[in-house]
């Protein structure tokens, strides 16, 4: 059983428009048998936080192309992308790069 | 050899090199924080140096902005333009040698009226932006898009550049600047915005509402915005307008332009500098930064941005050509990370044929690019026009019946350009007559004709466009009349 994990989520670049304009979310993921990875986090976000237009945030297993994910201020591609295992007090930022200007 | 069951899949998979700790390729000491260009990990400080260096090099290499020149930064509040503002701020405060040497000011166009935002919402967004602008210390102007309805018709005309911009004079200008005493620091402050008028907002919304498709509406909005920006730059003496379009955005713009029939103007729409307006040059210094680099930079170094919704925010993928192109490119980029840079490199190679920045006649009424519809009889354009005529089943040569002009000298109300007796054929009493779509089409380039075709009525077009269309029509009629008396151009006889 994995202990509950508390993570700090941030949405920027226009992605916050899908979350009622709220940019920062401090969430505690409930404990569950499998450890929390990015895959499960995305499913959890889609179910609990995403207010509208899921297809603009999630595509299949991963985020929609154009959404940049930073885990603890580092590119998630350097951390293993979807295979990264979340740790307590991690900071995950989702920035939409499509709404540029 | 190719076989029936050969499996090509392994070749297309991305290399799986996800090691948890990778060193920065530049300094080889720190842990990498971001992957640039699909394969180069950079640490935080090397990334900042890379970003800053690229911006300065872009401006320095092209030698387009002269020392002491007044430059207008078009800031929408989005990530790219905010990053540009932050870079300009940093660049101006550096040590003398590598310092940026121009005089910037900021302009922001408030498009809330076109998007149907409430007045309260618009004021909130603008005041958030003004906090950022005030912190920069530059002069700033926030102008509502409704002002575009009051523009003079000179905005769609090409004006000659105001001072010498030859490449050799750049070096001389830098030397002079280095020797000269320090310039007085700018006051920095806002110009009070004009009050918003409800009726103007409604007219603007009617104008945009008359475009049936989101594609046409978006193009029309961006044309109006461009006119307003150029007018602001012209009237306040700015010779350069810096736009914050990133590499990713320009790659999407390139594909969109081709789809919209703007292929002939690609070089101007996506190039580093765009001199179609003559005296005001549009410059795109963020051209080499991908959207990812900008987003990471903004996040890591706390660049403030204000996200303002646009016409296609939260729209489905197929809502417009612009949206579709963007989704196509970003999806392709996911699997083939060199997509955007390949498109970008292609756009770099494009140049305007025949010194396009100098031709005065034959400019499109809306986008001020050269009118490219003078194709020959056997062209695809001609075929399309013929089939359109056949569909509409209009007899050729229908005579336009306009209102009867007042008796006496024609054009007494206007500037007397016509000078013909009243009631003469082709008289220009049309100051109060709504423009005909057909007449306007002749003055537009191919893609602007398509926009016009999507509009249900041209009655809502701003006065300056209508007036300019009239003026050009009069001139071409006059030219036809006196054509036999004009001296031939050299080399044609």
XYZ file of C-alpha atoms in Angstrom:
594
model
C 0.000 0.000 0.000
C 1.402 3.329 -0.981
C 1.067 6.159 1.507
C -0.971 9.186 0.455
C 1.139 11.504 -1.649
C 0.724 15.245 -1.521
C 1.722 17.147 -4.614
C 1.555 20.742 -5.670
C 0.062 21.261 -9.107
C 0.302 24.390 -11.192
C -1.366 25.199 -14.489
C -0.136 27.959 -16.743
C -0.020 29.334 -20.237
C -3.763 29.134 -20.697
C -4.223 25.607 -19.324
C -5.790 27.134 -16.217
C -8.797 28.104 -18.332
C -9.793 24.448 -18.221
C -9.625 24.423 -14.442
C -11.916 27.362 -13.715
C -9.008 29.775 -13.887
C -7.393 28.355 -10.763
C -3.662 28.147 -11.322
C -2.431 26.448 -8.169
C -3.793 23.303 -6.617
C -2.432 21.610 -3.570
C -3.702 18.058 -3.641
C -3.260 14.936 -1.587
C -3.541 11.813 -3.635
C -5.248 9.042 -1.686
C -3.315 5.936 -0.825
C -3.759 3.050 -3.188
C -2.111 -0.326 -3.866
C 0.024 0.780 -6.823
C 2.483 3.612 -6.385
C 1.463 6.934 -7.926
C 3.023 7.550 -11.328
C 2.365 10.259 -13.878
C -0.125 8.060 -15.695
C -2.288 7.689 -12.630
C -1.917 11.363 -11.817
C -3.268 12.339 -15.212
C -6.252 10.078 -14.791
C -6.843 11.505 -11.337
C -6.640 15.094 -12.646
C -9.036 14.329 -15.423
C -11.525 12.834 -13.001
C -11.289 15.313 -10.172
C -9.929 18.655 -11.314
C -10.643 19.087 -15.010
C -13.783 21.158 -15.416
C -14.340 21.131 -19.158
C -12.989 20.015 -22.539
C -10.880 17.034 -21.455
C -9.610 16.585 -24.999
C -7.767 19.895 -24.707
C -5.691 18.571 -21.819
C -5.385 14.824 -22.088
C -4.907 12.768 -25.211
C -5.003 9.046 -24.730
C -2.507 8.081 -22.083
C -0.570 11.298 -22.007
C -1.064 15.020 -22.176
C -2.142 16.676 -25.377
C 0.731 17.669 -27.673
C 1.657 21.223 -26.867
C 1.338 20.908 -23.112
C 4.674 21.140 -21.381
C 5.140 19.292 -18.093
C 7.775 20.289 -15.559
C 8.410 18.096 -12.527
C 10.287 19.975 -9.796
C 11.281 22.577 -12.373
C 12.807 20.049 -14.715
C 11.527 18.874 -18.066
C 9.601 15.643 -17.589
C 11.334 14.162 -20.608
C 14.456 14.092 -18.489
C 12.617 12.347 -15.679
C 11.058 9.530 -17.636
C 7.833 11.195 -18.781
C 4.905 8.965 -17.940
C 7.040 6.435 -16.108
C 8.124 8.846 -13.416
C 7.096 7.814 -9.921
C 5.666 10.650 -7.883
C 7.233 11.492 -4.565
C 5.765 13.368 -1.660
C 5.888 17.173 -1.979
C 6.640 17.030 -5.688
C 5.823 20.105 -7.741
C 4.243 19.400 -11.123
C 3.600 22.227 -13.558
C 1.505 21.960 -16.716
C 2.058 24.809 -19.158
C 0.146 25.097 -22.391
C 2.432 26.300 -25.167
C -0.337 26.608 -27.713
C -1.979 29.731 -26.409
C 1.105 31.767 -27.184
C 1.275 35.440 -28.041
C 14.741 -5.620 -49.326
C 11.159 -4.672 -48.861
C 9.052 -7.641 -47.969
C 5.356 -7.960 -47.475
C 5.485 -8.514 -43.736
C 8.455 -6.370 -42.936
C 7.865 -4.371 -39.823
C 8.909 -0.724 -40.056
C 7.748 0.169 -36.587
C 11.064 0.067 -34.684
C 12.545 2.767 -36.922
C 9.849 5.267 -36.022
C 10.063 4.936 -32.257
C 11.740 7.697 -30.377
C 15.038 6.735 -28.765
C 14.293 5.712 -25.202
C 17.023 7.422 -23.312
C 15.323 8.424 -20.147
C 18.084 8.354 -17.574
C 17.095 10.144 -14.431
C 20.141 12.343 -14.097
C 21.687 13.826 -17.203
C 24.370 16.432 -17.231
C 24.051 19.678 -19.102
C 25.777 19.431 -22.467
C 27.181 22.922 -22.174
C 28.854 23.161 -18.806
C 28.898 19.420 -18.190
C 28.649 20.001 -14.479
C 25.133 20.830 -13.456
C 22.142 18.579 -13.682
C 20.077 19.270 -16.737
C 16.759 20.983 -16.286
C 15.359 21.232 -19.779
C 15.656 19.448 -23.111
C 16.103 21.777 -26.019
C 15.967 20.881 -29.670
C 14.988 17.312 -28.936
C 18.163 15.991 -27.461
C 20.273 18.683 -25.792
C 19.829 18.885 -22.058
C 20.735 22.243 -20.569
C 21.023 23.271 -16.964
C 19.200 26.305 -15.693
C 21.963 28.886 -15.970
C 23.232 27.657 -19.324
C 19.686 27.801 -20.596
C 19.326 31.397 -19.502
C 22.584 32.331 -21.208
C 21.523 30.483 -24.340
C 18.183 32.274 -24.416
C 19.625 35.730 -23.820
C 22.424 35.208 -26.292
C 20.039 34.073 -29.001
C 17.898 37.176 -28.594
C 20.815 39.605 -28.716
C 22.448 37.769 -31.584
C 19.225 37.893 -33.575
C 19.019 41.649 -33.264
C 22.727 42.247 -33.649
C 23.255 39.965 -36.626
C 20.537 41.493 -38.729
C 21.572 45.069 -37.920
C 18.098 46.271 -38.482
C 17.465 48.334 -35.388
C 19.670 51.372 -35.205
C 21.001 52.889 -31.996
C 18.696 55.522 -30.633
C 15.854 54.374 -32.823
C 12.374 54.494 -31.426
C 10.925 51.007 -31.340
C 7.435 49.906 -30.425
C 6.950 46.547 -28.724
C 3.591 44.959 -29.423
C 2.796 43.095 -26.218
C -0.338 40.992 -26.070
C 0.423 39.674 -22.602
C 0.994 36.155 -23.860
C 4.161 34.145 -23.172
C 6.178 35.074 -26.285
C 5.640 38.803 -26.132
C 6.184 38.856 -22.372
C 9.469 37.014 -22.835
C 10.407 39.562 -25.490
C 9.641 42.420 -23.100
C 11.720 40.824 -20.384
C 14.642 40.343 -22.764
C 14.476 43.940 -23.947
C 14.428 45.138 -20.347
C 17.467 43.048 -19.533
C 19.254 44.036 -22.694
C 18.924 47.721 -22.024
C 20.406 47.486 -18.573
C 23.552 45.598 -19.466
C 27.160 46.751 -19.557
C 27.973 49.187 -22.327
C 29.495 46.937 -24.946
C 26.699 44.471 -25.527
C 23.915 46.789 -24.526
C 20.816 47.090 -26.653
C 20.702 50.600 -27.934
C 17.236 51.507 -28.992
C 14.403 53.364 -27.274
C 11.489 51.035 -26.650
C 7.894 51.714 -25.808
C 5.043 49.280 -25.349
C 1.699 49.050 -27.076
C -1.111 46.700 -26.161
C -4.279 46.293 -28.180
C -7.269 45.433 -26.040
C -9.372 43.086 -28.150
C -11.930 42.314 -25.485
C -14.684 44.029 -27.431
C -14.248 41.701 -30.369
C -14.395 38.669 -28.104
C -17.460 39.757 -26.208
C -15.725 40.242 -22.875
C -17.512 42.454 -20.386
C -16.181 45.915 -19.638
C -15.251 44.888 -16.118
C -13.292 41.899 -17.373
C -11.479 44.003 -19.951
C -10.514 46.592 -17.386
C -9.260 43.928 -15.052
C -7.029 42.371 -17.712
C -5.727 45.734 -18.871
C -4.888 46.844 -15.354
C -3.005 43.589 -14.714
C -0.987 44.300 -17.817
C -0.418 47.894 -16.865
C 1.196 46.790 -13.631
C 3.706 44.813 -15.691
C 4.236 47.684 -18.121
C 4.785 50.179 -15.346
C 7.416 47.939 -13.796
C 9.359 47.995 -17.049
C 9.833 51.738 -16.975
C 8.964 52.263 -20.634
C 6.197 54.418 -22.032
C 3.162 52.332 -22.783
C -0.096 52.680 -24.697
C -3.129 50.486 -24.201
C -5.492 50.959 -27.072
C -8.889 49.325 -27.495
C -9.405 47.658 -30.851
C -12.503 49.819 -31.350
C -10.139 52.644 -32.272
C -9.579 50.905 -35.587
C -12.929 52.231 -36.769
C -11.590 55.784 -36.556
C -8.392 55.325 -38.496
C -7.520 57.545 -41.466
C -7.312 55.858 -44.857
C -3.621 56.607 -45.054
C -2.973 53.591 -42.831
C -3.332 51.171 -45.736
C -0.909 53.124 -47.866
C 2.805 52.668 -48.130
C 4.819 55.612 -46.895
C 8.488 56.204 -47.629
C 10.935 55.369 -44.841
C 11.979 58.332 -42.767
C 15.731 57.888 -42.496
C 18.635 56.125 -44.023
C 18.732 52.458 -43.159
C 21.676 51.346 -45.270
C 23.777 48.562 -43.727
C 27.003 50.576 -43.729
C 25.470 53.323 -41.715
C 24.737 50.877 -38.898
C 28.352 50.584 -37.798
C 28.794 54.341 -37.969
C 25.676 54.865 -35.892
C 26.894 52.444 -33.217
C 30.238 54.248 -32.975
C 28.556 57.576 -32.605
C 26.333 56.192 -29.915
C 29.233 54.675 -27.990
C 31.051 57.971 -27.900
C 28.018 60.042 -27.094
C 26.945 60.876 -23.559
C 24.346 58.717 -21.863
C 20.861 59.304 -23.105
C 18.274 60.764 -20.744
C 16.313 57.968 -19.106
C 12.732 57.683 -20.251
C 9.974 58.934 -18.014
C 8.052 55.721 -18.321
C 4.340 55.981 -17.939
C 1.072 55.353 -19.600
C -0.828 57.521 -21.961
C -4.396 57.789 -20.693
C -6.593 55.522 -22.778
C -9.548 56.908 -24.650
C -12.929 56.068 -23.198
C -14.703 53.069 -24.580
C -17.829 53.767 -26.546
C -20.574 51.121 -26.500
C -21.660 51.821 -30.049
C -18.144 51.348 -31.340
C -17.914 47.986 -29.626
C -21.167 46.987 -31.256
C -19.958 48.110 -34.686
C -16.798 46.119 -34.224
C -18.756 43.046 -33.218
C -21.053 43.501 -36.207
C -18.067 43.746 -38.499
C -16.531 40.573 -37.152
C -19.914 38.890 -37.004
C -20.424 39.481 -40.706
C -17.629 37.007 -41.395
C -19.316 33.657 -41.647
C -16.386 31.408 -40.818
C -14.025 31.495 -37.865
C -11.120 31.430 -40.318
C -12.231 34.638 -42.011
C -13.027 36.231 -38.673
C -9.585 35.471 -37.272
C -7.874 36.808 -40.386
C -9.988 39.943 -40.334
C -9.225 40.501 -36.655
C -5.517 40.149 -37.221
C -5.664 42.547 -40.192
C -7.474 45.153 -38.100
C -5.008 44.697 -35.278
C -2.108 45.144 -37.655
C -3.601 48.350 -39.059
C -4.060 49.760 -35.578
C -0.515 48.835 -34.552
C 0.972 50.415 -37.659
C -1.105 53.540 -37.209
C 0.030 53.863 -33.600
C 3.647 53.454 -34.643
C 3.313 55.959 -37.467
C 1.559 58.693 -35.563
C 3.941 58.536 -32.624
C 7.109 58.400 -34.647
C 8.163 54.783 -34.176
C 9.929 53.304 -37.150
C 10.063 49.702 -35.955
C 7.351 47.468 -34.567
C 8.510 44.386 -32.700
C 6.137 41.450 -32.761
C 6.495 38.516 -30.410
C 5.778 35.591 -32.681
C 7.667 32.438 -31.750
C 9.107 29.811 -34.064
C 6.263 27.387 -33.415
C 3.693 30.044 -34.090
C 5.378 31.058 -37.320
C 5.580 27.459 -38.487
C 1.830 27.183 -37.964
C 1.388 30.558 -39.648
C 3.311 29.342 -42.676
C 1.060 26.353 -43.171
C -2.013 28.457 -42.508
C -0.916 31.022 -45.079
C -0.458 28.401 -47.727
C -3.906 27.011 -46.952
C -5.451 30.463 -47.102
C -3.978 31.335 -50.463
C -1.350 33.703 -49.077
C 1.522 31.728 -50.524
C 2.770 34.746 -52.435
C 3.180 36.722 -49.233
C 4.806 34.034 -47.091
C 8.113 35.841 -46.927
C 6.498 38.920 -45.453
C 4.130 37.109 -43.123
C 6.745 34.874 -41.560
C 10.060 36.575 -42.201
C 12.231 38.385 -39.718
C 11.445 41.797 -41.121
C 8.394 42.913 -43.005
C 8.605 46.239 -44.770
C 5.296 46.272 -46.604
C 4.246 49.506 -44.895
C 7.350 51.399 -45.941
C 8.002 53.654 -42.979
C 7.176 51.149 -40.244
C 9.071 47.872 -40.360
C 7.606 44.869 -38.580
C 10.319 42.849 -36.887
C 9.981 39.417 -35.308
C 12.892 38.925 -32.922
C 11.389 35.885 -31.171
C 11.434 34.026 -34.444
C 14.000 31.460 -33.407
C 12.544 30.512 -30.057
C 10.263 27.534 -29.879
C 7.153 27.782 -27.738
C 8.634 25.265 -25.317
C 11.787 27.303 -24.742
C 9.726 30.395 -24.113
C 7.380 28.610 -21.693
C 10.279 27.132 -19.731
C 12.099 30.454 -19.625
C 9.004 32.277 -18.385
C 8.412 29.707 -15.692
C 11.984 29.466 -14.491
C 12.708 33.174 -14.381
C 9.365 34.475 -13.282
C 8.320 36.437 -16.339
C 4.808 37.729 -15.670
C 2.202 36.952 -18.284
C -1.485 37.654 -18.567
C -3.431 35.096 -20.519
C -6.165 36.727 -22.520
C -8.604 34.502 -24.391
C -8.660 34.815 -28.173
C -11.186 33.941 -30.854
C -10.237 30.309 -30.977
C -9.707 29.590 -27.302
C -11.346 26.286 -26.378
C -12.581 25.836 -29.913
C -12.657 22.329 -31.336
C -9.864 21.311 -33.640
C -11.678 21.751 -36.912
C -13.211 25.109 -36.092
C -10.850 27.043 -38.334
C -7.904 26.579 -40.619
C -5.612 28.270 -38.118
C -6.683 25.882 -35.379
C -6.334 22.846 -37.579
C -2.851 23.811 -38.731
C -1.781 24.397 -35.154
C -3.053 21.039 -34.019
C -1.446 19.339 -37.030
C 1.952 20.850 -36.385
C 1.926 20.265 -32.655
C 0.914 16.644 -33.086
C 3.557 16.062 -35.699
C 6.110 17.754 -33.497
C 5.398 15.230 -30.783
C 6.567 12.319 -32.883
C 9.044 14.115 -35.098
C 10.692 16.796 -32.980
C 12.355 18.480 -35.916
C 9.067 19.425 -37.570
C 8.916 23.001 -36.384
C 12.560 23.714 -37.079
C 12.304 22.246 -40.581
C 9.330 24.413 -41.410
C 11.147 27.361 -39.889
C 14.244 26.772 -41.972
C 12.091 26.596 -45.078
C 10.537 29.913 -44.228
C 13.987 31.430 -43.775
C 14.793 30.696 -47.377
C 11.778 32.524 -48.700
C 12.328 35.929 -50.184
C 9.990 38.381 -51.793
C 10.399 38.349 -55.562
C 11.215 41.512 -57.423
C 11.921 43.856 -54.505
C 8.409 43.615 -53.157
C 8.971 46.255 -50.537
C 9.255 49.048 -53.049
C 6.278 48.741 -55.368
C 3.764 51.449 -54.649
C 0.884 50.473 -56.899
C -1.077 47.321 -56.849
C -1.199 46.835 -53.073
C -3.992 44.937 -51.417
C -6.484 47.120 -49.601
C -6.527 44.994 -46.468
C -3.164 43.357 -46.019
C -1.039 45.866 -47.977
C 0.831 43.079 -49.753
C 1.089 43.139 -53.512
C -2.001 42.132 -55.394
C -1.198 38.782 -56.924
C -4.271 38.182 -59.008
C -2.843 39.266 -62.324
C -2.400 35.681 -63.401
C -2.559 34.729 -67.048
C -5.496 33.289 -68.937
C -4.487 29.684 -68.418
C -4.000 29.912 -64.671
C -5.947 28.075 -61.996
C -7.215 31.386 -60.676
C -8.753 32.242 -64.023
C -10.419 28.841 -64.203
C -11.911 29.330 -60.757
C -13.226 32.779 -61.640
C -14.865 31.474 -64.781
C -16.550 28.624 -62.965
C -17.752 31.049 -60.312
C -19.288 33.287 -62.947
C -21.018 30.335 -64.505
C -22.415 29.307 -61.153
C -23.797 32.731 -60.385
C -25.203 33.035 -63.918
C -24.730 36.747 -64.096
C -24.775 38.261 -67.539
C -21.407 39.804 -68.271
C -21.120 43.562 -68.137
C -24.030 44.370 -65.828
C -24.276 48.084 -65.411
C -24.143 49.350 -61.832
C -26.900 51.795 -61.123
C -25.880 54.259 -58.455
C -27.916 57.040 -56.883
C -28.203 60.142 -59.040
C -25.625 62.727 -58.059
C -26.651 66.227 -57.019
C -26.772 68.776 -59.797
C -23.758 70.960 -60.404
C -20.134 70.176 -59.946
C -19.479 66.660 -58.891
C -17.564 65.901 -55.739
C -18.271 69.205 -54.158
C -18.486 67.414 -50.838
C -15.150 65.650 -51.178
C -11.718 66.870 -52.114
C -12.672 67.652 -55.689
C -10.477 64.950 -57.126
C -12.989 64.016 -59.733
C -13.543 67.377 -61.319
C -16.146 66.127 -63.745
C -19.529 67.640 -64.419
C -22.297 66.071 -62.427
C -23.909 62.974 -63.785
C -20.938 61.962 -65.902
C -20.293 58.289 -66.406
C -18.418 56.697 -63.572
C -18.877 59.699 -61.361
C -17.821 59.336 -57.812
C -20.857 60.536 -55.941
C -20.547 57.404 -53.916
C -19.360 58.989 -50.713
C -22.592 57.787 -49.181
C -23.048 54.658 -51.230
C -22.219 51.344 -49.661
C -19.365 49.610 -51.463
C -20.101 46.731 -53.765
C -18.371 43.453 -53.051
C -17.286 43.099 -56.669
C -15.552 46.446 -56.723
C -13.741 45.702 -53.507
C -12.609 42.290 -54.746
C -10.575 43.922 -57.502
C -8.557 45.826 -54.942
C -7.648 42.818 -52.849
C -5.083 40.050 -53.027
C -6.310 36.494 -53.437
C -6.556 35.540 -49.768
C -8.253 38.800 -48.802
C -10.746 38.162 -51.585
C -11.526 34.870 -49.895
C -12.095 36.653 -46.603
C -14.424 39.063 -48.321
C -16.293 36.230 -49.924
C -16.953 34.762 -46.489
C -18.475 37.999 -45.299
C -22.215 38.196 -45.504
C -22.219 41.932 -46.019
C -19.598 44.604 -46.542
C -21.762 47.317 -45.039
C -19.927 47.098 -41.726
C -16.449 47.671 -43.073
C -14.708 50.558 -41.331
C -14.944 53.931 -43.004
C -11.260 54.166 -43.796
C -11.327 51.014 -45.909
C -14.395 52.146 -47.804
C -12.956 55.608 -48.397
C -9.654 54.209 -49.608
C -11.441 51.803 -51.931
C -13.341 54.708 -53.427
C -10.196 56.730 -53.849
C -8.409 53.935 -55.659
C -11.363 53.301 -57.891
C -11.473 56.978 -58.866
C -7.772 57.011 -59.582
C -7.904 53.968 -61.768
C -10.814 55.416 -63.719
C -8.884 58.624 -64.153
C -5.825 56.714 -65.216
C -7.818 54.870 -67.853
C -9.114 58.122 -69.224
C -5.744 59.773 -69.549
C -3.773 56.639 -70.367
C -3.215 57.595 -73.968
C -1.623 60.867 -72.906
C 0.773 59.308 -70.402
C 4.392 58.997 -71.441
C 5.549 55.447 -71.897
C 7.929 53.952 -69.369
C 11.556 53.847 -70.458
C 12.583 50.807 -72.395
C 9.167 49.880 -73.669
C 9.296 51.649 -77.035
